[in-house]
């Protein structure tokens, strides 16, 4: 390994020297090229751009106030966790720096994420916050940037005076040729072409009392679902990617039911969406926005989404054209291509070393003696039950099971002491540990282990295998990440919940579209079809394709409040009300923030154990 690192270091040094020589050559031979190749300073990308948030304290502290450039206006969220604010940069951009000016109420633990579609997010910075002014240096690309806060100081919500995103400037438009002078005597054909074509009357007509706007009332679909914002944008604007414009226009308007549009993925029938001026189509209406009287306009109101072109004089265009051809194009392309190639050759070895380090095998000593972790855990649970029965102790509730080298550790729901042999109690009474050898040879109970029916093997952490009891969550469990990856993790979870030795063959119900469809699983279109059937009994597993509505959250919370309710509810995607939140990455890691990061690729861990 040391020889490989030495070779990589030599290659990187040689690459750096060659690159420096080429840059010097470019500056000597083509002095006009070097300044052009210099990287431009990051520019402010976020000011005046559309912004959305998870919630609003009230309609005076909108998300758009965090990007309006006015230090006297701010965004403030509801008084709960988690919360987020998202900025639409308008195009895929390279981001270098994020600055946040917090008000007195700030996030104590948050992350900065980027996304191309506003659905799948990649974390580029995370850490603890202490208020004041945060300057975060990152490097990433995406159209949307989001600050996601897991916790906050005090009782008030997250509050931001200003949030600034800096990155690469937008590409400069190509110079266009000077317009031709019109023929003083147009031909008959030219006269015919110049005759304006009557513009058709838009639907609906733009006639109404002062203060009228274009709006649309959200409806339910024939299959009892709710219309999606991107579908509405495609129908009336011809481009489903323009949905952020609708969301930005609607933000801050109280809906007829008293709520606000905060999460664009969640609409309610009867809600009113304010539409851009160029929207056309059957179903649109023009008039005073129903259900809400908007606040009076302020000087800090967000600017229009329609760009205002800045005309250039013909002299500017000609000057730009002359500058474009003042240097030979081919040599520039050759030099730039050479520099890029050398940079790639220098970075690839480093990437390989980092990749190798990331995938170094963990301590899989357990798997070298028994590749069936499930039966090992089942045996340990039976020994636990037998030992408690022998000593007349109550079997403790178990939050998690950790197989660490040659021992197995139980994380208890509540502290318990003493522990029966061969178990040993930690100082705080929260954990019991025992050597695996004694658990394999100890007396085991013949009673069923179904009391641990919701215990799920998440994968391998750096110290060993990690299992957690989903029934302890007592609330919704969210699983976020790229669609393909979270579907893979979901399949593994369902296999654990239905196929482990301690499983009780639970009923599995999937609700919504876009979910994997394993065999022997019920599939329903809406959650309403299963809510009345959520029986306490042996419970089951409910998988939702999107977060439940506020009313559904209240119903589920009431069910979870009863100790006899043993259903597990998993939401694919983000769910603000989730008790536990997991994020699966393309790198094979599952992260939660309250458990060790684990690799969910079980087969990889087992294969290494047999090496």
PDB file of C-alpha atoms in Angstrom, residues 360-368 373 377 400-409 436 456-468 589-590 595-602 605-606 608:
ATOM      1  CA  UNK A 360     -11.562  -1.422   3.052  1.00  0.00           C
ATOM      2  CA  UNK A 361     -13.259  -4.402   4.771  1.00  0.00           C
ATOM      3  CA  UNK A 362     -14.656  -4.022   8.259  1.00  0.00           C
ATOM      4  CA  UNK A 363     -13.986  -6.306  11.209  1.00  0.00           C
ATOM      5  CA  UNK A 364     -16.155  -9.221  10.108  1.00  0.00           C
ATOM      6  CA  UNK A 365     -14.795 -11.766  12.597  1.00  0.00           C
ATOM      7  CA  UNK A 366     -18.326 -12.900  13.393  1.00  0.00           C
ATOM      8  CA  UNK A 367     -19.067 -13.635   9.732  1.00  0.00           C
ATOM      9  CA  UNK A 368     -15.924 -15.763   9.412  1.00  0.00           C
ATOM     10  CA  UNK A 373     -26.140 -13.303  11.235  1.00  0.00           C
ATOM     11  CA  UNK A 377     -28.975 -13.038  16.672  1.00  0.00           C
ATOM     12  CA  UNK A 400     -30.954  -2.149  19.053  1.00  0.00           C
ATOM     13  CA  UNK A 401     -28.541  -5.071  18.694  1.00  0.00           C
ATOM     14  CA  UNK A 402     -24.869  -4.494  17.854  1.00  0.00           C
ATOM     15  CA  UNK A 403     -22.506  -7.336  16.921  1.00  0.00           C
ATOM     16  CA  UNK A 404     -19.065  -5.915  17.666  1.00  0.00           C
ATOM     17  CA  UNK A 405     -16.145  -8.261  17.027  1.00  0.00           C
ATOM     18  CA  UNK A 406     -16.473 -11.233  19.393  1.00  0.00           C
ATOM     19  CA  UNK A 407     -19.320  -9.819  21.508  1.00  0.00           C
ATOM     20  CA  UNK A 408     -22.980  -8.876  21.145  1.00  0.00           C
ATOM     21  CA  UNK A 409     -24.416  -5.751  22.770  1.00  0.00           C
ATOM     22  CA  UNK A 436     -20.643 -14.579  21.333  1.00  0.00           C
ATOM     23  CA  UNK A 456     -34.280  -5.136  11.398  1.00  0.00           C
ATOM     24  CA  UNK A 457     -30.696  -5.703  10.273  1.00  0.00           C
ATOM     25  CA  UNK A 458     -29.626  -2.349   8.767  1.00  0.00           C
ATOM     26  CA  UNK A 459     -26.156  -3.440   7.651  1.00  0.00           C
ATOM     27  CA  UNK A 460     -22.495  -3.266   8.644  1.00  0.00           C
ATOM     28  CA  UNK A 461     -21.013  -0.332  10.556  1.00  0.00           C
ATOM     29  CA  UNK A 462     -17.309   0.191  11.053  1.00  0.00           C
ATOM     30  CA  UNK A 463     -17.408  -1.717  14.343  1.00  0.00           C
ATOM     31  CA  UNK A 464     -19.795  -4.478  13.243  1.00  0.00           C
ATOM     32  CA  UNK A 465     -23.386  -5.319  12.440  1.00  0.00           C
ATOM     33  CA  UNK A 466     -26.230  -2.965  13.439  1.00  0.00           C
ATOM     34  CA  UNK A 467     -29.848  -4.011  14.058  1.00  0.00           C
ATOM     35  CA  UNK A 468     -32.628  -1.737  15.302  1.00  0.00           C
ATOM     36  CA  UNK A 589     -24.135   3.841   3.004  1.00  0.00           C
ATOM     37  CA  UNK A 590     -27.261   4.325   5.110  1.00  0.00           C
ATOM     38  CA  UNK A 595     -27.167   5.454  14.657  1.00  0.00           C
ATOM     39  CA  UNK A 596     -23.733   4.620  13.251  1.00  0.00           C
ATOM     40  CA  UNK A 597     -23.514   4.904   9.469  1.00  0.00           C
ATOM     41  CA  UNK A 598     -23.877   1.434   7.964  1.00  0.00           C
ATOM     42  CA  UNK A 599     -23.361  -0.249   4.624  1.00  0.00           C
ATOM     43  CA  UNK A 600     -26.689  -1.708   3.629  1.00  0.00           C
ATOM     44  CA  UNK A 601     -25.131  -4.049   1.020  1.00  0.00           C
ATOM     45  CA  UNK A 602     -25.461  -7.211   3.094  1.00  0.00           C
ATOM     46  CA  UNK A 605     -20.319  -7.935   3.979  1.00  0.00           C
ATOM     47  CA  UNK A 606     -21.053 -11.673   3.927  1.00  0.00           C
ATOM     48  CA  UNK A 608     -15.879 -10.494   2.725  1.00  0.00           C
TER      49      UNK A 608
END
